[in-house]
């Protein structure tokens, strides 16, 4: 499996990097800036490949002190799971949840 990560978001390597049959893989990501990011993962089996896109929305956490708004954003790290299913005539790569919203 491979991933394509947009600027402003950093991701760990997909773990495990290969899944045999049906299984899950995880990808951790972090960002210090708010935004909407689309991460693409491609899974391949022989000549067949499939790409799935995950939308990750990073939003600033509310400031606890209303008198002094937050000047710096924290880094947020989350794990996302990828389901893979492989049968004789069917290859599929799906995110468990198509959109993930995280406060940073």
PDB file of N, CA and C in Angstrom:
ATOM      1  N   UNK A   1       0.840  -1.173   0.000  1.00  0.00           N
ATOM      2  CA  UNK A   1       0.000   0.000   0.000  1.00  0.00           C
ATOM      3  C   UNK A   1       0.883   1.233   0.000  1.00  0.00           C
ATOM      4  N   UNK A   2       0.416   2.252  -0.652  1.00  0.00           N
ATOM      5  CA  UNK A   2       1.126   3.526  -0.678  1.00  0.00           C
ATOM      6  C   UNK A   2       0.137   4.640  -0.380  1.00  0.00           C
ATOM      7  N   UNK A   3       0.675   5.776   0.076  1.00  0.00           N
ATOM      8  CA  UNK A   3      -0.202   6.911   0.350  1.00  0.00           C
ATOM      9  C   UNK A   3       0.328   8.160  -0.327  1.00  0.00           C
ATOM     10  N   UNK A   4      -0.572   9.087  -0.596  1.00  0.00           N
ATOM     11  CA  UNK A   4      -0.221  10.396  -1.155  1.00  0.00           C
ATOM     12  C   UNK A   4      -0.773  11.428  -0.183  1.00  0.00           C
ATOM     13  N   UNK A   5       0.126  12.204   0.420  1.00  0.00           N
ATOM     14  CA  UNK A   5      -0.238  13.120   1.500  1.00  0.00           C
ATOM     15  C   UNK A   5      -0.088  14.561   1.020  1.00  0.00           C
ATOM     16  N   UNK A   6      -1.105  15.395   1.246  1.00  0.00           N
ATOM     17  CA  UNK A   6      -1.022  16.791   0.809  1.00  0.00           C
ATOM     18  C   UNK A   6      -0.107  17.616   1.698  1.00  0.00           C
ATOM     19  N   UNK A   7       0.340  18.748   1.183  1.00  0.00           N
ATOM     20  CA  UNK A   7       1.162  19.681   1.944  1.00  0.00           C
ATOM     21  C   UNK A   7       0.385  20.165   3.166  1.00  0.00           C
ATOM     22  N   UNK A   8       1.068  20.306   4.308  1.00  0.00           N
ATOM     23  CA  UNK A   8       0.437  20.770   5.537  1.00  0.00           C
ATOM     24  C   UNK A   8       0.035  19.646   6.465  1.00  0.00           C
ATOM     25  N   UNK A   9       0.103  18.408   5.987  1.00  0.00           N
ATOM     26  CA  UNK A   9      -0.256  17.240   6.781  1.00  0.00           C
ATOM     27  C   UNK A   9       0.897  16.262   6.693  1.00  0.00           C
ATOM     28  N   UNK A  10       1.295  15.696   7.809  1.00  0.00           N
ATOM     29  CA  UNK A  10       2.334  14.672   7.755  1.00  0.00           C
ATOM     30  C   UNK A  10       1.755  13.364   8.265  1.00  0.00           C
ATOM     31  N   UNK A  11       2.190  12.265   7.669  1.00  0.00           N
ATOM     32  CA  UNK A  11       1.669  10.945   8.008  1.00  0.00           C
ATOM     33  C   UNK A  11       2.804   9.977   8.280  1.00  0.00           C
ATOM     34  N   UNK A  12       2.529   9.038   9.170  1.00  0.00           N
ATOM     35  CA  UNK A  12       3.469   7.949   9.408  1.00  0.00           C
ATOM     36  C   UNK A  12       3.335   6.948   8.258  1.00  0.00           C
ATOM     37  N   UNK A  13       4.285   6.026   8.141  1.00  0.00           N
ATOM     38  CA  UNK A  13       4.107   4.974   7.135  1.00  0.00           C
ATOM     39  C   UNK A  13       2.869   4.129   7.465  1.00  0.00           C
ATOM     40  N   UNK A  14       2.221   3.589   6.443  1.00  0.00           N
ATOM     41  CA  UNK A  14       1.082   2.702   6.652  1.00  0.00           C
ATOM     42  C   UNK A  14       1.588   1.441   7.339  1.00  0.00           C
ATOM     43  N   UNK A  15       0.860   1.008   8.370  1.00  0.00           N
ATOM     44  CA  UNK A  15       1.299  -0.153   9.135  1.00  0.00           C
ATOM     45  C   UNK A  15       0.146  -1.134   9.323  1.00  0.00           C
ATOM     46  N   UNK A  16       0.317  -2.378   8.947  1.00  0.00           N
ATOM     47  CA  UNK A  16       1.460  -2.913   8.205  1.00  0.00           C
ATOM     48  C   UNK A  16       1.419  -2.432   6.754  1.00  0.00           C
ATOM     49  N   UNK A  17       2.541  -2.543   6.084  1.00  0.00           N
ATOM     50  CA  UNK A  17       2.614  -2.042   4.707  1.00  0.00           C
ATOM     51  C   UNK A  17       1.938  -2.983   3.715  1.00  0.00           C
ATOM     52  N   UNK A  18       1.661  -4.216   4.135  1.00  0.00           N
ATOM     53  CA  UNK A  18       0.973  -5.178   3.270  1.00  0.00           C
ATOM     54  C   UNK A  18      -0.054  -5.949   4.098  1.00  0.00           C
ATOM     55  N   UNK A  19      -1.205  -6.226   3.493  1.00  0.00           N
ATOM     56  CA  UNK A  19      -2.264  -7.009   4.131  1.00  0.00           C
ATOM     57  C   UNK A  19      -2.611  -8.146   3.184  1.00  0.00           C
ATOM     58  N   UNK A  20      -2.620  -9.372   3.694  1.00  0.00           N
ATOM     59  CA  UNK A  20      -2.980 -10.529   2.891  1.00  0.00           C
ATOM     60  C   UNK A  20      -4.436 -10.874   3.154  1.00  0.00           C
ATOM     61  N   UNK A  21      -5.223 -11.000   2.094  1.00  0.00           N
ATOM     62  CA  UNK A  21      -6.640 -11.304   2.267  1.00  0.00           C
ATOM     63  C   UNK A  21      -7.369 -10.114   2.852  1.00  0.00           C
ATOM     64  N   UNK A  22      -8.146 -10.352   3.899  1.00  0.00           N
ATOM     65  CA  UNK A  22      -8.903  -9.284   4.556  1.00  0.00           C
ATOM     66  C   UNK A  22      -8.136  -8.819   5.781  1.00  0.00           C
ATOM     67  N   UNK A  23      -8.065  -7.526   5.990  1.00  0.00           N
ATOM     68  CA  UNK A  23      -7.384  -7.023   7.172  1.00  0.00           C
ATOM     69  C   UNK A  23      -7.481  -5.525   7.259  1.00  0.00           C
ATOM     70  N   UNK A  24      -6.805  -4.972   8.232  1.00  0.00           N
ATOM     71  CA  UNK A  24      -6.788  -3.526   8.412  1.00  0.00           C
ATOM     72  C   UNK A  24      -5.349  -3.044   8.482  1.00  0.00           C
ATOM     73  N   UNK A  25      -5.172  -1.815   8.076  1.00  0.00           N
ATOM     74  CA  UNK A  25      -3.884  -1.146   8.202  1.00  0.00           C
ATOM     75  C   UNK A  25      -4.158   0.206   8.822  1.00  0.00           C
ATOM     76  N   UNK A  26      -3.180   0.774   9.488  1.00  0.00           N
ATOM     77  CA  UNK A  26      -3.399   2.047  10.135  1.00  0.00           C
ATOM     78  C   UNK A  26      -2.409   3.084   9.654  1.00  0.00           C
ATOM     79  N   UNK A  27      -2.861   4.319   9.679  1.00  0.00           N
ATOM     80  CA  UNK A  27      -2.076   5.457   9.220  1.00  0.00           C
ATOM     81  C   UNK A  27      -2.275   6.569  10.234  1.00  0.00           C
ATOM     82  N   UNK A  28      -1.183   7.062  10.816  1.00  0.00           N
ATOM     83  CA  UNK A  28      -1.266   8.169  11.771  1.00  0.00           C
ATOM     84  C   UNK A  28      -0.908   9.456  11.050  1.00  0.00           C
ATOM     85  N   UNK A  29      -1.555  10.531  11.426  1.00  0.00           N
ATOM     86  CA  UNK A  29      -1.267  11.803  10.783  1.00  0.00           C
ATOM     87  C   UNK A  29      -1.245  12.909  11.815  1.00  0.00           C
ATOM     88  N   UNK A  30      -0.590  14.016  11.444  1.00  0.00           N
ATOM     89  CA  UNK A  30      -0.581  15.179  12.328  1.00  0.00           C
ATOM     90  C   UNK A  30      -0.484  16.448  11.504  1.00  0.00           C
ATOM     91  N   UNK A  31      -0.972  17.529  12.112  1.00  0.00           N
ATOM     92  CA  UNK A  31      -0.934  18.828  11.466  1.00  0.00           C
ATOM     93  C   UNK A  31      -0.952  19.899  12.540  1.00  0.00           C
ATOM     94  N   UNK A  32      -0.299  21.001  12.270  1.00  0.00           N
ATOM     95  CA  UNK A  32      -0.353  22.137  13.188  1.00  0.00           C
ATOM     96  C   UNK A  32      -1.155  23.280  12.586  1.00  0.00           C
ATOM     97  N   UNK A  33      -1.731  23.048  11.415  1.00  0.00           N
ATOM     98  CA  UNK A  33      -2.540  24.086  10.770  1.00  0.00           C
ATOM     99  C   UNK A  33      -3.941  23.547  10.500  1.00  0.00           C
ATOM    100  N   UNK A  34      -4.965  24.391  10.609  1.00  0.00           N
ATOM    101  CA  UNK A  34      -6.303  23.920  10.272  1.00  0.00           C
ATOM    102  C   UNK A  34      -6.467  23.806   8.765  1.00  0.00           C
ATOM    103  N   UNK A  35      -7.377  22.969   8.349  1.00  0.00           N
ATOM    104  CA  UNK A  35      -7.654  22.835   6.928  1.00  0.00           C
ATOM    105  C   UNK A  35      -8.338  21.525   6.620  1.00  0.00           C
ATOM    106  N   UNK A  36      -8.677  21.356   5.360  1.00  0.00           N
ATOM    107  CA  UNK A  36      -9.266  20.118   4.870  1.00  0.00           C
ATOM    108  C   UNK A  36      -8.244  19.461   3.965  1.00  0.00           C
ATOM    109  N   UNK A  37      -7.922  18.223   4.250  1.00  0.00           N
ATOM    110  CA  UNK A  37      -6.882  17.496   3.532  1.00  0.00           C
ATOM    111  C   UNK A  37      -7.467  16.211   2.964  1.00  0.00           C
ATOM    112  N   UNK A  38      -7.115  15.883   1.735  1.00  0.00           N
ATOM    113  CA  UNK A  38      -7.506  14.614   1.120  1.00  0.00           C
ATOM    114  C   UNK A  38      -6.275  13.732   1.026  1.00  0.00           C
ATOM    115  N   UNK A  39      -6.317  12.575   1.675  1.00  0.00           N
ATOM    116  CA  UNK A  39      -5.220  11.620   1.658  1.00  0.00           C
ATOM    117  C   UNK A  39      -5.657  10.443   0.792  1.00  0.00           C
ATOM    118  N   UNK A  40      -4.820  10.063  -0.165  1.00  0.00           N
ATOM    119  CA  UNK A  40      -5.130   8.932  -1.037  1.00  0.00           C
ATOM    120  C   UNK A  40      -4.250   7.747  -0.674  1.00  0.00           C
ATOM    121  N   UNK A  41      -4.851   6.568  -0.598  1.00  0.00           N
ATOM    122  CA  UNK A  41      -4.123   5.325  -0.367  1.00  0.00           C
ATOM    123  C   UNK A  41      -4.411   4.402  -1.536  1.00  0.00           C
ATOM    124  N   UNK A  42      -3.351   3.792  -2.058  1.00  0.00           N
ATOM    125  CA  UNK A  42      -3.498   2.846  -3.157  1.00  0.00           C
ATOM    126  C   UNK A  42      -3.046   1.474  -2.690  1.00  0.00           C
ATOM    127  N   UNK A  43      -3.905   0.481  -2.875  1.00  0.00           N
ATOM    128  CA  UNK A  43      -3.571  -0.906  -2.560  1.00  0.00           C
ATOM    129  C   UNK A  43      -3.487  -1.671  -3.874  1.00  0.00           C
ATOM    130  N   UNK A  44      -2.493  -2.546  -3.977  1.00  0.00           N
ATOM    131  CA  UNK A  44      -2.293  -3.304  -5.208  1.00  0.00           C
ATOM    132  C   UNK A  44      -2.178  -4.786  -4.905  1.00  0.00           C
ATOM    133  N   UNK A  45      -2.659  -5.587  -5.833  1.00  0.00           N
ATOM    134  CA  UNK A  45      -2.503  -7.034  -5.778  1.00  0.00           C
ATOM    135  C   UNK A  45      -2.258  -7.494  -7.205  1.00  0.00           C
ATOM    136  N   UNK A  46      -1.011  -7.835  -7.501  1.00  0.00           N
ATOM    137  CA  UNK A  46      -0.672  -8.196  -8.873  1.00  0.00           C
ATOM    138  C   UNK A  46      -0.928  -7.017  -9.790  1.00  0.00           C
ATOM    139  N   UNK A  47      -1.624  -7.234 -10.914  1.00  0.00           N
ATOM    140  CA  UNK A  47      -1.879  -6.134 -11.845  1.00  0.00           C
ATOM    141  C   UNK A  47      -3.057  -5.241 -11.430  1.00  0.00           C
ATOM    142  N   UNK A  48      -3.780  -5.629 -10.375  1.00  0.00           N
ATOM    143  CA  UNK A  48      -4.964  -4.881  -9.957  1.00  0.00           C
ATOM    144  C   UNK A  48      -4.616  -3.915  -8.835  1.00  0.00           C
ATOM    145  N   UNK A  49      -5.119  -2.684  -8.936  1.00  0.00           N
ATOM    146  CA  UNK A  49      -4.924  -1.719  -7.848  1.00  0.00           C
ATOM    147  C   UNK A  49      -6.204  -0.924  -7.655  1.00  0.00           C
ATOM    148  N   UNK A  50      -6.358  -0.380  -6.463  1.00  0.00           N
ATOM    149  CA  UNK A  50      -7.535   0.420  -6.139  1.00  0.00           C
ATOM    150  C   UNK A  50      -7.100   1.563  -5.241  1.00  0.00           C
ATOM    151  N   UNK A  51      -7.638   2.750  -5.488  1.00  0.00           N
ATOM    152  CA  UNK A  51      -7.298   3.929  -4.698  1.00  0.00           C
ATOM    153  C   UNK A  51      -8.518   4.394  -3.927  1.00  0.00           C
ATOM    154  N   UNK A  52      -8.307   4.732  -2.656  1.00  0.00           N
ATOM    155  CA  UNK A  52      -9.368   5.285  -1.812  1.00  0.00           C
ATOM    156  C   UNK A  52      -8.890   6.630  -1.276  1.00  0.00           C
ATOM    157  N   UNK A  53      -9.806   7.588  -1.178  1.00  0.00           N
ATOM    158  CA  UNK A  53      -9.477   8.920  -0.669  1.00  0.00           C
ATOM    159  C   UNK A  53     -10.153   9.134   0.674  1.00  0.00           C
ATOM    160  N   UNK A  54      -9.422   9.700   1.622  1.00  0.00           N
ATOM    161  CA  UNK A  54      -9.931  10.023   2.954  1.00  0.00           C
ATOM    162  C   UNK A  54      -9.865  11.526   3.124  1.00  0.00           C
ATOM    163  N   UNK A  55     -10.970  12.152   3.502  1.00  0.00           N
ATOM    164  CA  UNK A  55     -10.990  13.581   3.793  1.00  0.00           C
ATOM    165  C   UNK A  55     -10.773  13.770   5.283  1.00  0.00           C
ATOM    166  N   UNK A  56      -9.768  14.547   5.632  1.00  0.00           N
ATOM    167  CA  UNK A  56      -9.442  14.829   7.030  1.00  0.00           C
ATOM    168  C   UNK A  56      -9.613  16.324   7.242  1.00  0.00           C
ATOM    169  N   UNK A  57     -10.472  16.688   8.182  1.00  0.00           N
ATOM    170  CA  UNK A  57     -10.736  18.095   8.481  1.00  0.00           C
ATOM    171  C   UNK A  57     -10.087  18.423   9.817  1.00  0.00           C
ATOM    172  N   UNK A  58      -9.136  19.343   9.802  1.00  0.00           N
ATOM    173  CA  UNK A  58      -8.456  19.773  11.029  1.00  0.00           C
ATOM    174  C   UNK A  58      -9.011  21.143  11.406  1.00  0.00           C
ATOM    175  N   UNK A  59      -9.577  21.261  12.604  1.00  0.00           N
ATOM    176  CA  UNK A  59     -10.147  22.528  13.067  1.00  0.00           C
ATOM    177  C   UNK A  59      -9.472  22.944  14.364  1.00  0.00           C
ATOM    178  N   UNK A  60      -9.316  24.250  14.604  1.00  0.00           N
ATOM    179  CA  UNK A  60      -8.699  24.682  15.851  1.00  0.00           C
ATOM    180  C   UNK A  60      -9.604  24.361  17.037  1.00  0.00           C
ATOM    181  N   UNK A  61      -9.001  23.884  18.117  1.00  0.00           N
ATOM    182  CA  UNK A  61      -9.750  23.653  19.353  1.00  0.00           C
ATOM    183  C   UNK A  61     -10.120  25.005  19.945  1.00  0.00           C
ATOM    184  N   UNK A  62     -11.280  25.105  20.591  1.00  0.00           N
ATOM    185  CA  UNK A  62     -11.651  26.388  21.192  1.00  0.00           C
ATOM    186  C   UNK A  62     -10.690  26.760  22.318  1.00  0.00           C
ATOM    187  N   UNK A  63     -10.447  28.049  22.453  1.00  0.00           N
ATOM    188  CA  UNK A  63      -9.575  28.539  23.517  1.00  0.00           C
ATOM    189  C   UNK A  63     -10.306  28.443  24.846  1.00  0.00           C
ATOM    190  N   UNK A  64      -9.608  27.989  25.873  1.00  0.00           N
ATOM    191  CA  UNK A  64     -10.212  27.911  27.207  1.00  0.00           C
ATOM    192  C   UNK A  64     -10.346  29.292  27.831  1.00  0.00           C
ATOM    193  N   UNK A  65      -9.511  30.207  27.392  1.00  0.00           N
ATOM    194  CA  UNK A  65      -9.520  31.562  27.931  1.00  0.00           C
ATOM    195  C   UNK A  65     -10.075  32.487  26.851  1.00  0.00           C
ATOM    196  N   UNK A  66     -11.302  32.955  27.037  1.00  0.00           N
ATOM    197  CA  UNK A  66     -11.923  33.805  26.016  1.00  0.00           C
ATOM    198  C   UNK A  66     -11.272  35.177  25.930  1.00  0.00           C
ATOM    199  N   UNK A  67     -10.560  35.587  26.993  1.00  0.00           N
ATOM    200  CA  UNK A  67      -9.877  36.881  26.978  1.00  0.00           C
ATOM    201  C   UNK A  67      -8.607  36.827  26.126  1.00  0.00           C
ATOM    202  N   UNK A  68      -7.994  35.657  26.070  1.00  0.00           N
ATOM    203  CA  UNK A  68      -6.742  35.500  25.314  1.00  0.00           C
ATOM    204  C   UNK A  68      -6.895  34.336  24.346  1.00  0.00           C
ATOM    205  N   UNK A  69      -7.295  34.607  23.118  1.00  0.00           N
ATOM    206  CA  UNK A  69      -7.442  33.514  22.156  1.00  0.00           C
ATOM    207  C   UNK A  69      -6.108  32.810  21.909  1.00  0.00           C
ATOM    208  N   UNK A  70      -6.196  31.594  21.532  1.00  0.00           N
ATOM    209  CA  UNK A  70      -5.016  30.773  21.277  1.00  0.00           C
ATOM    210  C   UNK A  70      -4.226  31.331  20.091  1.00  0.00           C
ATOM    211  N   UNK A  71      -2.912  31.516  20.284  1.00  0.00           N
ATOM    212  CA  UNK A  71      -2.057  32.034  19.207  1.00  0.00           C
ATOM    213  C   UNK A  71      -1.396  30.908  18.419  1.00  0.00           C
ATOM    214  N   UNK A  72      -1.161  29.797  19.088  1.00  0.00           N
ATOM    215  CA  UNK A  72      -0.456  28.687  18.444  1.00  0.00           C
ATOM    216  C   UNK A  72      -1.352  27.458  18.440  1.00  0.00           C
ATOM    217  N   UNK A  73      -1.266  26.695  17.398  1.00  0.00           N
ATOM    218  CA  UNK A  73      -2.041  25.465  17.293  1.00  0.00           C
ATOM    219  C   UNK A  73      -1.206  24.289  17.764  1.00  0.00           C
ATOM    220  N   UNK A  74      -1.857  23.357  18.421  1.00  0.00           N
ATOM    221  CA  UNK A  74      -1.178  22.141  18.845  1.00  0.00           C
ATOM    222  C   UNK A  74      -1.124  21.160  17.680  1.00  0.00           C
ATOM    223  N   UNK A  75      -0.243  20.206  17.805  1.00  0.00           N
ATOM    224  CA  UNK A  75      -0.191  19.124  16.827  1.00  0.00           C
ATOM    225  C   UNK A  75      -1.161  18.041  17.263  1.00  0.00           C
ATOM    226  N   UNK A  76      -1.924  17.531  16.345  1.00  0.00           N
ATOM    227  CA  UNK A  76      -2.860  16.452  16.647  1.00  0.00           C
ATOM    228  C   UNK A  76      -2.454  15.217  15.862  1.00  0.00           C
ATOM    229  N   UNK A  77      -2.471  14.085  16.520  1.00  0.00           N
ATOM    230  CA  UNK A  77      -2.165  12.824  15.860  1.00  0.00           C
ATOM    231  C   UNK A  77      -3.342  11.881  16.052  1.00  0.00           C
ATOM    232  N   UNK A  78      -3.805  11.281  15.002  1.00  0.00           N
ATOM    233  CA  UNK A  78      -4.909  10.328  15.069  1.00  0.00           C
ATOM    234  C   UNK A  78      -4.580   9.133  14.180  1.00  0.00           C
ATOM    235  N   UNK A  79      -5.141   8.002  14.524  1.00  0.00           N
ATOM    236  CA  UNK A  79      -5.011   6.812  13.690  1.00  0.00           C
ATOM    237  C   UNK A  79      -6.280   6.631  12.879  1.00  0.00           C
ATOM    238  N   UNK A  80      -6.129   6.225  11.645  1.00  0.00           N
ATOM    239  CA  UNK A  80      -7.283   5.882  10.827  1.00  0.00           C
ATOM    240  C   UNK A  80      -7.064   4.472  10.302  1.00  0.00           C
ATOM    241  N   UNK A  81      -8.132   3.718  10.190  1.00  0.00           N
ATOM    242  CA  UNK A  81      -8.033   2.321   9.776  1.00  0.00           C
ATOM    243  C   UNK A  81      -8.512   2.157   8.345  1.00  0.00           C
ATOM    244  N   UNK A  82      -7.863   1.282   7.647  1.00  0.00           N
ATOM    245  CA  UNK A  82      -8.176   0.992   6.254  1.00  0.00           C
ATOM    246  C   UNK A  82      -8.586  -0.471   6.161  1.00  0.00           C
ATOM    247  N   UNK A  83      -9.756  -0.750   5.605  1.00  0.00           N
ATOM    248  CA  UNK A  83     -10.208  -2.131   5.387  1.00  0.00           C
ATOM    249  C   UNK A  83      -9.805  -2.572   3.993  1.00  0.00           C
ATOM    250  N   UNK A  84      -9.293  -3.773   3.889  1.00  0.00           N
ATOM    251  CA  UNK A  84      -9.006  -4.333   2.566  1.00  0.00           C
ATOM    252  C   UNK A  84      -9.725  -5.666   2.460  1.00  0.00           C
ATOM    253  N   UNK A  85     -10.340  -5.895   1.343  1.00  0.00           N
ATOM    254  CA  UNK A  85     -11.009  -7.175   1.088  1.00  0.00           C
ATOM    255  C   UNK A  85     -10.493  -7.684  -0.257  1.00  0.00           C
ATOM    256  N   UNK A  86     -10.173  -8.941  -0.293  1.00  0.00           N
ATOM    257  CA  UNK A  86      -9.602  -9.517  -1.500  1.00  0.00           C
ATOM    258  C   UNK A  86     -10.251 -10.881  -1.732  1.00  0.00           C
ATOM    259  N   UNK A  87     -10.919 -11.057  -2.829  1.00  0.00           N
ATOM    260  CA  UNK A  87     -11.452 -12.360  -3.212  1.00  0.00           C
ATOM    261  C   UNK A  87     -11.042 -12.615  -4.658  1.00  0.00           C
ATOM    262  N   UNK A  88     -11.497 -13.703  -5.227  1.00  0.00           N
ATOM    263  CA  UNK A  88     -11.055 -14.071  -6.577  1.00  0.00           C
ATOM    264  C   UNK A  88     -11.373 -13.008  -7.619  1.00  0.00           C
ATOM    265  N   UNK A  89     -12.516 -12.359  -7.506  1.00  0.00           N
ATOM    266  CA  UNK A  89     -12.896 -11.393  -8.536  1.00  0.00           C
ATOM    267  C   UNK A  89     -13.163 -10.005  -7.964  1.00  0.00           C
ATOM    268  N   UNK A  90     -12.755  -9.761  -6.739  1.00  0.00           N
ATOM    269  CA  UNK A  90     -13.141  -8.500  -6.099  1.00  0.00           C
ATOM    270  C   UNK A  90     -11.990  -7.974  -5.245  1.00  0.00           C
ATOM    271  N   UNK A  91     -11.525  -6.801  -5.588  1.00  0.00           N
ATOM    272  CA  UNK A  91     -10.501  -6.123  -4.792  1.00  0.00           C
ATOM    273  C   UNK A  91     -11.112  -4.816  -4.326  1.00  0.00           C
ATOM    274  N   UNK A  92     -10.938  -4.493  -3.068  1.00  0.00           N
ATOM    275  CA  UNK A  92     -11.558  -3.278  -2.552  1.00  0.00           C
ATOM    276  C   UNK A  92     -10.676  -2.670  -1.471  1.00  0.00           C
ATOM    277  N   UNK A  93     -10.620  -1.365  -1.448  1.00  0.00           N
ATOM    278  CA  UNK A  93      -9.936  -0.621  -0.401  1.00  0.00           C
ATOM    279  C   UNK A  93     -10.904   0.445   0.077  1.00  0.00           C
ATOM    280  N   UNK A  94     -11.256   0.421   1.328  1.00  0.00           N
ATOM    281  CA  UNK A  94     -12.227   1.376   1.856  1.00  0.00           C
ATOM    282  C   UNK A  94     -11.753   1.931   3.189  1.00  0.00           C
ATOM    283  N   UNK A  95     -12.010   3.211   3.385  1.00  0.00           N
ATOM    284  CA  UNK A  95     -11.805   3.800   4.697  1.00  0.00           C
ATOM    285  C   UNK A  95     -12.993   3.417   5.557  1.00  0.00           C
ATOM    286  N   UNK A  96     -12.770   3.163   6.829  1.00  0.00           N
ATOM    287  CA  UNK A  96     -13.883   2.844   7.723  1.00  0.00           C
ATOM    288  C   UNK A  96     -14.840   4.021   7.827  1.00  0.00           C
ATOM    289  N   UNK A  97     -14.324   5.232   7.862  1.00  0.00           N
ATOM    290  CA  UNK A  97     -15.141   6.440   7.900  1.00  0.00           C
ATOM    291  C   UNK A  97     -14.616   7.362   6.810  1.00  0.00           C
ATOM    292  N   UNK A  98     -15.464   7.826   5.871  1.00  0.00           N
ATOM    293  CA  UNK A  98     -14.958   8.621   4.756  1.00  0.00           C
ATOM    294  C   UNK A  98     -14.447   9.999   5.150  1.00  0.00           C
ATOM    295  N   UNK A  99     -14.977  10.578   6.237  1.00  0.00           N
ATOM    296  CA  UNK A  99     -14.526  11.902   6.675  1.00  0.00           C
ATOM    297  C   UNK A  99     -14.203  11.842   8.157  1.00  0.00           C
ATOM    298  N   UNK A 100     -13.084  12.393   8.531  1.00  0.00           N
ATOM    299  CA  UNK A 100     -12.669  12.446   9.927  1.00  0.00           C
ATOM    300  C   UNK A 100     -12.418  13.892  10.290  1.00  0.00           C
ATOM    301  N   UNK A 101     -13.041  14.376  11.343  1.00  0.00           N
ATOM    302  CA  UNK A 101     -12.829  15.752  11.798  1.00  0.00           C
ATOM    303  C   UNK A 101     -12.077  15.716  13.119  1.00  0.00           C
ATOM    304  N   UNK A 102     -11.005  16.497  13.213  1.00  0.00           N
ATOM    305  CA  UNK A 102     -10.126  16.506  14.379  1.00  0.00           C
ATOM    306  C   UNK A 102      -9.892  17.935  14.809  1.00  0.00           C
ATOM    307  N   UNK A 103      -9.914  18.187  16.111  1.00  0.00           N
ATOM    308  CA  UNK A 103      -9.549  19.509  16.619  1.00  0.00           C
ATOM    309  C   UNK A 103      -8.069  19.504  16.958  1.00  0.00           C
ATOM    310  N   UNK A 104      -7.371  20.564  16.546  1.00  0.00           N
ATOM    311  CA  UNK A 104      -5.944  20.673  16.848  1.00  0.00           C
ATOM    312  C   UNK A 104      -5.693  21.836  17.771  1.00  0.00           C
TER     313      UNK A 104
END
